[in-house]
Short mmCIF file of C-alpha atoms in Angstrom, two decimals:
data_model
loop_
_atom_site.label_atom_id
_atom_site.label_comp_id
_atom_site.label_asym_id
_atom_site.label_seq_id
_atom_site.Cartn_x
_atom_site.Cartn_y
_atom_site.Cartn_z
CA MET A 941 -24.14 20.02 10.31
CA ALA A 942 -24.73 16.52 8.96
CA PRO A 943 -23.00 14.83 6.00
CA LEU A 944 -24.63 15.74 2.71
CA THR A 945 -27.35 13.54 1.29
CA GLN A 946 -26.67 11.94 -2.07
CA ALA A 947 -28.82 14.56 -3.82
CA SER A 948 -27.10 17.42 -1.99
CA ALA A 949 -23.62 16.06 -2.71
CA ALA A 950 -24.52 15.74 -6.39
CA ALA A 951 -25.82 19.33 -6.38
CA ILE A 952 -22.57 20.62 -4.90
CA ALA A 953 -20.58 18.60 -7.45
CA ARG A 954 -22.56 20.11 -10.35
CA LEU A 955 -22.01 23.62 -9.05
CA ARG A 956 -18.30 22.91 -8.55
CA ALA A 957 -18.03 21.65 -12.13
CA TYR A 958 -20.06 24.49 -13.66
CA ARG A 959 -18.14 26.79 -15.98
CA CYS A 960 -19.74 30.14 -16.68
CA PRO A 961 -19.88 31.24 -20.33
CA PRO A 962 -18.08 34.47 -21.32
CA SER A 963 -19.65 37.46 -19.57
CA ILE A 964 -19.92 41.15 -20.27
CA TYR A 965 -19.33 41.80 -16.57
CA SER A 966 -15.59 42.49 -16.99
CA SER A 967 -16.36 45.15 -19.62
CA LEU A 968 -18.70 47.14 -17.37
CA PRO A 969 -17.45 50.35 -15.72
CA LEU A 970 -16.76 50.08 -12.00
CA SER A 971 -19.97 51.83 -10.94
CA ARG A 972 -22.06 49.22 -12.75
CA ARG A 973 -20.45 46.12 -11.19
CA ALA A 974 -21.95 44.26 -8.23
CA ALA A 975 -21.81 40.72 -6.86
CA VAL A 976 -23.84 38.66 -4.41
CA LEU A 977 -22.94 35.59 -2.33
CA LEU A 978 -25.19 32.56 -2.49
CA LEU A 979 -23.95 30.70 0.59
CA LEU A 980 -25.11 27.10 0.97
CA PHE A 981 -24.81 24.89 4.04
CA ALA A 982 -26.17 21.52 5.19
CA ASP A 983 -28.96 21.14 7.72
CA ARG A 984 -29.15 18.28 10.24
CA HIS A 985 -30.61 16.00 7.53
CA GLY A 986 -27.83 16.77 5.04
CA ASN A 987 -30.10 18.88 2.83
CA LEU A 988 -28.89 22.20 1.45
CA ARG A 989 -30.07 25.54 2.81
CA VAL A 990 -29.28 29.03 1.49
CA LEU A 991 -28.61 32.14 3.57
CA LEU A 992 -30.81 35.20 2.99
CA THR A 993 -30.92 38.68 4.50
CA LEU A 994 -33.57 41.35 5.02
CA ARG A 995 -32.25 44.76 4.03
CA ALA A 996 -32.62 47.61 6.50
CA SER A 997 -35.55 49.97 5.96
CA ASN A 998 -33.26 53.00 5.51
CA MET A 999 -31.24 51.58 2.61
CA PRO A 1000 -31.24 53.81 -0.52
CA SER A 1001 -32.19 50.88 -2.78
CA TYR A 1002 -34.27 47.74 -2.19
CA ALA A 1003 -35.07 48.93 1.34
CA GLY A 1004 -36.86 46.32 3.47
CA GLN A 1005 -36.52 43.63 0.81
CA VAL A 1006 -35.11 40.11 1.08
CA SER A 1007 -31.80 39.75 -0.70
CA LEU A 1008 -28.60 37.78 -0.96
CA PRO A 1009 -25.65 39.42 0.83
CA GLY A 1010 -23.50 41.45 -1.53
CA GLY A 1011 -23.01 44.85 -3.11
CA LYS A 1012 -20.98 47.00 -5.47
CA ALA A 1013 -17.38 46.40 -6.48
CA ASP A 1014 -14.72 48.63 -4.91
CA THR A 1015 -12.07 48.42 -7.63
CA LEU A 1016 -11.76 47.15 -11.20
CA THR A 1017 -9.24 44.54 -10.03
CA GLU A 1018 -11.57 43.09 -7.39
CA THR A 1019 -13.05 39.77 -8.51
CA PRO A 1020 -16.80 39.19 -8.14
CA PHE A 1021 -16.15 36.62 -5.39
CA GLU A 1022 -13.94 39.09 -3.52
CA THR A 1023 -16.69 41.70 -3.83
CA ALA A 1024 -19.33 39.28 -2.55
CA ARG A 1025 -17.20 38.11 0.40
CA ARG A 1026 -16.22 41.66 1.40
CA GLU A 1027 -19.82 42.85 1.30
CA THR A 1028 -21.02 39.78 3.20
CA PHE A 1029 -18.51 40.54 5.95
CA GLU A 1030 -19.73 44.13 6.11
CA GLU A 1031 -23.37 43.04 6.28
CA ILE A 1032 -23.43 39.96 8.52
CA GLY A 1033 -19.87 39.58 9.83
CA LEU A 1034 -18.85 36.45 7.90
CA PRO A 1035 -15.04 36.79 7.61
CA ALA A 1036 -13.59 36.87 4.11
CA ASP A 1037 -10.73 34.68 5.38
CA HIS A 1038 -9.44 33.02 8.55
CA LEU A 1039 -12.71 31.38 9.57
CA PRO A 1040 -12.59 29.55 12.91
CA ALA A 1041 -12.24 25.77 12.80
CA PRO A 1042 -14.09 23.68 11.76
CA PHE A 1043 -15.62 26.12 9.26
CA ARG A 1044 -14.36 26.90 5.77
CA VAL A 1045 -16.00 28.45 2.72
CA GLU A 1046 -15.45 26.86 -0.70
CA HIS A 1047 -16.02 28.99 -3.78
CA LEU A 1048 -17.97 26.66 -6.08
CA CYS A 1049 -18.70 28.76 -9.15
CA GLU A 1050 -19.97 32.00 -10.60
CA LEU A 1051 -23.18 32.18 -12.61
CA PRO A 1052 -24.01 34.40 -15.61
CA SER A 1053 -24.65 38.01 -14.66
CA HIS A 1054 -28.08 39.47 -13.99
CA LEU A 1055 -29.40 42.97 -14.63
CA ALA A 1056 -30.64 44.96 -11.64
CA ILE A 1057 -33.33 47.59 -12.12
CA THR A 1058 -30.68 50.10 -11.02
CA GLU A 1059 -28.77 49.17 -14.20
CA LEU A 1060 -26.03 47.22 -12.46
CA GLY A 1061 -24.57 43.96 -13.68
CA VAL A 1062 -24.89 41.56 -10.75
CA ARG A 1063 -22.64 38.49 -10.64
CA PRO A 1064 -23.91 35.60 -8.45
CA CYS A 1065 -21.11 33.75 -6.63
CA VAL A 1066 -22.02 30.35 -5.19
CA ALA A 1067 -20.16 28.99 -2.16
CA PHE A 1068 -20.51 26.13 0.30
CA LEU A 1069 -19.92 26.37 4.05
CA HIS A 1070 -18.02 23.24 5.11
CA THR A 1071 -17.84 21.99 8.67
CA ASP A 1072 -15.12 19.42 9.18
CA GLY A 1073 -16.35 18.31 12.61
CA PRO A 1074 -18.99 18.87 15.32
CA THR A 1075 -19.37 22.31 16.90
CA ARG A 1076 -20.30 23.30 20.40
CA SER A 1077 -21.34 26.75 21.49
CA LYS A 1078 -21.39 28.33 24.92
CA GLY A 1079 -23.49 31.25 23.72
CA PRO A 1080 -27.06 31.56 22.42
CA SER A 1081 -27.78 30.06 19.01
CA PHE A 1082 -29.07 31.66 15.85
CA THR A 1083 -31.86 29.75 14.09
CA PRO A 1084 -31.76 30.55 10.35
CA SER A 1085 -35.28 29.51 9.43
CA SER A 1086 -37.99 27.19 10.63
CA PRO A 1087 -39.33 26.65 14.16
CA SER A 1088 -38.25 23.02 14.00
CA SER A 1089 -34.58 23.78 13.37
CA SER A 1090 -32.35 21.71 15.58
CA ASP A 1091 -28.96 22.73 16.93
CA ASP A 1092 -27.35 21.12 13.87
CA GLU A 1093 -29.27 23.52 11.58
CA ARG A 1094 -28.15 26.65 13.39
CA LEU A 1095 -25.28 29.02 12.90
CA GLU A 1096 -24.18 29.77 16.45
CA THR A 1097 -24.39 33.36 17.61
CA THR A 1098 -23.27 35.75 20.30
CA SER A 1099 -22.85 39.52 20.11
CA ASN A 1100 -19.12 39.71 19.47
CA GLY A 1101 -18.41 38.39 15.98
CA VAL A 1102 -16.53 35.11 15.64
CA THR A 1103 -15.27 32.72 18.31
CA GLY A 1104 -13.08 29.67 17.90
CA GLU A 1105 -16.06 27.36 18.33
CA SER A 1106 -18.78 28.97 16.27
CA LEU A 1107 -19.74 31.26 13.40
CA ILE A 1108 -21.52 34.29 14.71
CA PRO A 1109 -23.83 36.44 12.57
CA ASN A 1110 -22.92 39.98 13.57
CA LEU A 1111 -25.46 42.07 11.69
CA ASN A 1112 -24.73 45.62 10.61
CA PRO A 1113 -28.03 47.34 11.55
CA THR A 1114 -27.49 50.14 9.03
CA GLU A 1115 -27.61 47.58 6.19
CA VAL A 1116 -29.33 44.41 7.45
CA ALA A 1117 -32.43 44.02 9.62
CA ALA A 1118 -32.50 40.21 9.78
CA VAL A 1119 -30.87 37.03 8.48
CA PHE A 1120 -32.41 33.61 7.94
CA SER A 1121 -32.15 30.55 5.71
CA CYS A 1122 -34.40 28.52 3.45
CA PRO A 1123 -34.26 25.03 1.90
CA PHE A 1124 -32.45 25.49 -1.40
CA HIS A 1125 -34.49 22.99 -3.43
CA ARG A 1126 -37.73 24.82 -2.54
CA PHE A 1127 -36.94 27.41 -5.20
CA LEU A 1128 -37.87 24.83 -7.83
CA SER A 1129 -41.28 24.08 -6.31
CA SER A 1130 -44.64 25.72 -7.00
CA LEU A 1131 -46.40 23.94 -4.14
CA VAL A 1132 -47.28 25.15 -0.68
CA GLU A 1133 -45.15 22.65 1.19
CA HIS A 1134 -46.10 22.20 4.84
CA THR A 1135 -44.74 19.36 6.93
CA GLN A 1136 -43.76 18.97 10.55
CA ALA A 1137 -40.13 19.33 9.52
CA GLU A 1138 -40.43 22.60 7.62
CA SER A 1139 -42.57 25.71 7.52
CA PRO A 1140 -44.58 26.27 4.30
CA ILE A 1141 -43.38 28.35 1.38
CA LYS A 1142 -45.87 29.76 -1.12
CA TYR A 1143 -45.06 30.51 -4.77
CA ARG A 1144 -46.84 32.92 -7.09
CA GLY A 1145 -45.71 33.99 -10.57
CA GLN A 1146 -46.88 35.99 -13.56
CA TRP A 1147 -45.59 37.06 -16.98
CA ASN A 1148 -44.62 40.72 -17.46
CA ASN A 1149 -42.91 42.73 -20.16
CA TRP A 1150 -39.60 44.11 -18.91
CA ASN A 1151 -36.93 45.75 -21.01
CA GLY A 1152 -38.82 44.76 -24.15
CA VAL A 1153 -38.90 41.03 -23.37
CA GLU A 1154 -41.59 38.77 -21.90
CA TRP A 1155 -40.39 38.15 -18.38
CA ARG A 1156 -41.52 35.82 -15.62
CA MET A 1157 -41.85 37.52 -12.24
CA HIS A 1158 -41.39 35.03 -9.39
CA ASN A 1159 -42.61 35.53 -5.84
CA PHE A 1160 -41.89 33.23 -2.90
CA PHE A 1161 -43.42 33.80 0.53
CA ILE A 1162 -41.35 32.46 3.43
CA PRO A 1163 -42.92 32.53 6.94
CA LYS A 1164 -41.12 34.59 9.59
CA PHE A 1165 -40.14 31.93 12.10
CA ASN A 1166 -37.18 32.28 14.47
CA VAL A 1167 -35.48 34.96 12.39
CA ASN A 1168 -32.28 36.48 13.75
CA THR A 1169 -32.62 40.28 13.78
CA ALA A 1170 -30.12 43.11 14.02
CA LYS A 1171 -31.23 43.58 17.64
CA GLY A 1172 -30.16 40.04 18.45
CA LYS A 1173 -33.63 38.69 19.22
CA ASN A 1174 -35.34 35.80 17.53
CA GLN A 1175 -38.61 36.86 15.94
CA GLU A 1176 -41.47 34.34 16.07
CA MET A 1177 -44.65 35.08 14.15
CA SER A 1178 -47.95 33.27 14.48
CA TYR A 1179 -49.02 31.46 11.35
CA ALA A 1180 -52.46 30.39 10.10
CA PRO A 1181 -51.93 28.12 7.08
CA SER A 1182 -55.64 27.93 6.26
CA HIS A 1183 -55.77 31.62 5.29
CA GLU A 1184 -53.88 32.74 2.19
CA SER A 1185 -53.73 36.36 3.37
CA SER A 1186 -52.02 35.24 6.58
CA ILE A 1187 -49.32 33.46 4.61
CA GLU A 1188 -48.33 36.67 2.87
CA GLU A 1189 -48.86 39.00 5.83
CA TYR A 1190 -46.55 36.98 8.07
CA SER A 1191 -44.01 36.07 5.43
CA TYR A 1192 -40.92 37.51 3.84
CA LYS A 1193 -41.35 38.01 0.11
CA VAL A 1194 -38.48 36.75 -2.05
CA TRP A 1195 -38.94 38.17 -5.52
CA GLY A 1196 -37.35 39.97 -8.45
CA LEU A 1197 -33.59 39.69 -8.88
CA THR A 1198 -33.06 37.58 -5.75
CA ALA A 1199 -35.72 35.05 -6.79
CA ARG A 1200 -34.29 34.78 -10.32
CA ILE A 1201 -30.78 34.13 -9.00
CA LEU A 1202 -32.03 31.48 -6.55
CA ILE A 1203 -34.03 29.71 -9.26
CA ASP A 1204 -31.13 29.76 -11.74
CA SER A 1205 -28.64 28.44 -9.20
CA ALA A 1206 -31.03 25.68 -8.09
CA ARG A 1207 -31.57 24.68 -11.74
CA VAL A 1208 -27.83 24.29 -12.20
CA ALA A 1209 -27.35 22.52 -8.87
CA TYR A 1210 -30.14 19.95 -9.20
CA ASN A 1211 -30.06 19.67 -13.01
CA GLU A 1212 -33.80 20.16 -13.27
CA ASP A 1213 -36.25 22.87 -14.21
CA PRO A 1214 -38.83 24.17 -11.73
CA GLU A 1215 -42.48 23.19 -11.61
CA PHE A 1216 -43.49 26.67 -12.83
CA GLU A 1217 -42.85 28.58 -16.06
CA ILE A 1218 -39.51 30.34 -16.43
CA ASN A 1219 -37.33 32.27 -18.82
CA HIS A 1220 -35.01 29.65 -20.24
CA GLU A 1221 -31.76 31.62 -20.13
CA ILE A 1222 -29.55 31.22 -17.06
CA GLY A 1223 -28.77 34.80 -16.05
CA GLU A 1224 -29.44 37.86 -18.19
CA GLU A 1225 -26.29 38.21 -20.25
CA SER A 1226 -28.25 38.68 -23.49
CA MET A 1227 -30.19 41.58 -21.99
CA LEU A 1228 -27.00 43.13 -20.61
CA LYS A 1229 -25.37 42.78 -24.03
CA ARG A 1230 -28.33 44.48 -25.74
CA LEU A 1231 -28.16 47.43 -23.37
CA TRP A 1232 -24.37 47.56 -23.74
CA ASP A 1233 -24.64 47.65 -27.53
CA ARG A 1234 -27.14 50.53 -27.25
CA GLY A 1235 -24.76 52.48 -25.04
CA ARG A 1236 -26.81 52.35 -21.84
CA LEU A 1237 -24.16 50.57 -19.74
CA LYS A 1238 -20.90 51.84 -21.23
CA PHE A 1239 -20.57 54.87 -18.97
CA GLU A 1240 -20.31 55.38 -15.25
CA ARG A 1241 -23.62 55.08 -13.48
CA ARG A 1242 -25.20 58.37 -12.44
CA GLN A 1243 -27.25 58.88 -9.29
CA GLY A 1244 -30.81 57.74 -9.93
CA ASP A 1245 -30.11 55.66 -13.04
CA GLU A 1246 -32.62 52.86 -13.28
CA MET A 1247 -34.87 51.08 -15.73
CA THR A 1248 -37.93 53.36 -15.56
CA ARG A 1249 -41.23 52.47 -17.20
CA GLU A 1250 -40.51 55.08 -19.88
CA ALA A 1251 -37.11 53.55 -20.66
CA ILE A 1252 -38.65 50.09 -20.76
CA GLU A 1253 -41.29 51.26 -23.26
CA ILE A 1254 -38.59 52.73 -25.50
CA GLU A 1255 -36.65 49.46 -25.39
CA LYS A 1256 -39.85 47.52 -26.01
CA ASN A 1257 -40.68 49.52 -29.14
CA ASP A 1258 -37.18 48.98 -30.53
CA VAL A 1259 -37.21 45.21 -30.11
CA THR A 1260 -37.90 43.13 -33.22
CA GLU A 1261 -40.16 40.12 -33.28
CA SER A 1262 -37.14 37.81 -33.30
CA THR A 1263 -35.91 39.05 -29.92
CA THR A 1264 -39.24 38.52 -28.16
CA PRO A 1265 -40.03 34.79 -27.83
CA ASN A 1266 -43.66 33.80 -28.19
CA ARG A 1267 -45.34 31.49 -25.72
CA GLU A 1268 -44.93 28.43 -28.00
CA GLN A 1269 -41.18 29.02 -28.26
CA LYS A 1270 -40.98 29.54 -24.53
CA GLU A 1271 -42.82 26.33 -23.71
CA ASN A 1272 -40.53 24.36 -26.03
CA LYS A 1273 -37.57 25.59 -24.01
CA LEU A 1274 -39.00 24.58 -20.65
#
């Protein structure tokens, strides 16, 4: 992995300096706490990439969807970062401590909590994977993303976990079907970017009403090139950039909670807003607080609890005009 570019180094510095405002997360009951790990690393050009996973098709929630590694808290004393690291180890084998040289993970910051449709408070934890020197691998390599990825852009892989020379994605097939990476800054772009250096990513967004508030739904389509699967084989898909349907058919869809977290973290890192419309708030603490005040999140989560359309309509009818920003207010915040 190459030294960071000036823009990437500045992004890491902003994340390192970021201080999250007070959060309702620590007030939530154990069954409503979750955390995800947003793990950044440098490619061979010194640009930042972010690690993503594809959830297994048999998972009880978000089956077959792209997500950030993470999951529910185990105890009330477990910090969000400890939750995220433990779950990441369970999913893709990244050790929570004692990484082999030259790798080390730096915890940069935590971002304001988000609300999952399953009525969990989700705390994003941002970290950076440092490499303090060159690596060499005697085993096969894992290519996180594009077909042009060089050896410097790869996390090295074999089938046995971690060696002293490389980090080895060791996927848990009951939870994760595949793992890959994507250029971090792309989550601020609305363009179909297609160069010889990177595969194209398509963005599509629309406004919806969710939980009584106008909400921007973001969708990114990332082509399936050289993706490391739970079976240990790289998956290469043909791609026809001239046909829009082909882009979506042969792409992973990053949307919903995962897309919102990626956009928010990129906004903080690069100190810029995206090229598309957004909700101005970083995270969803205000929505969590509203639901907390109404008693929806104060008790242990029951099986099947989620924000149904009926519940959303009830919340929508109870919201006053002052809590629902109009389009003019929204545009002034962008």
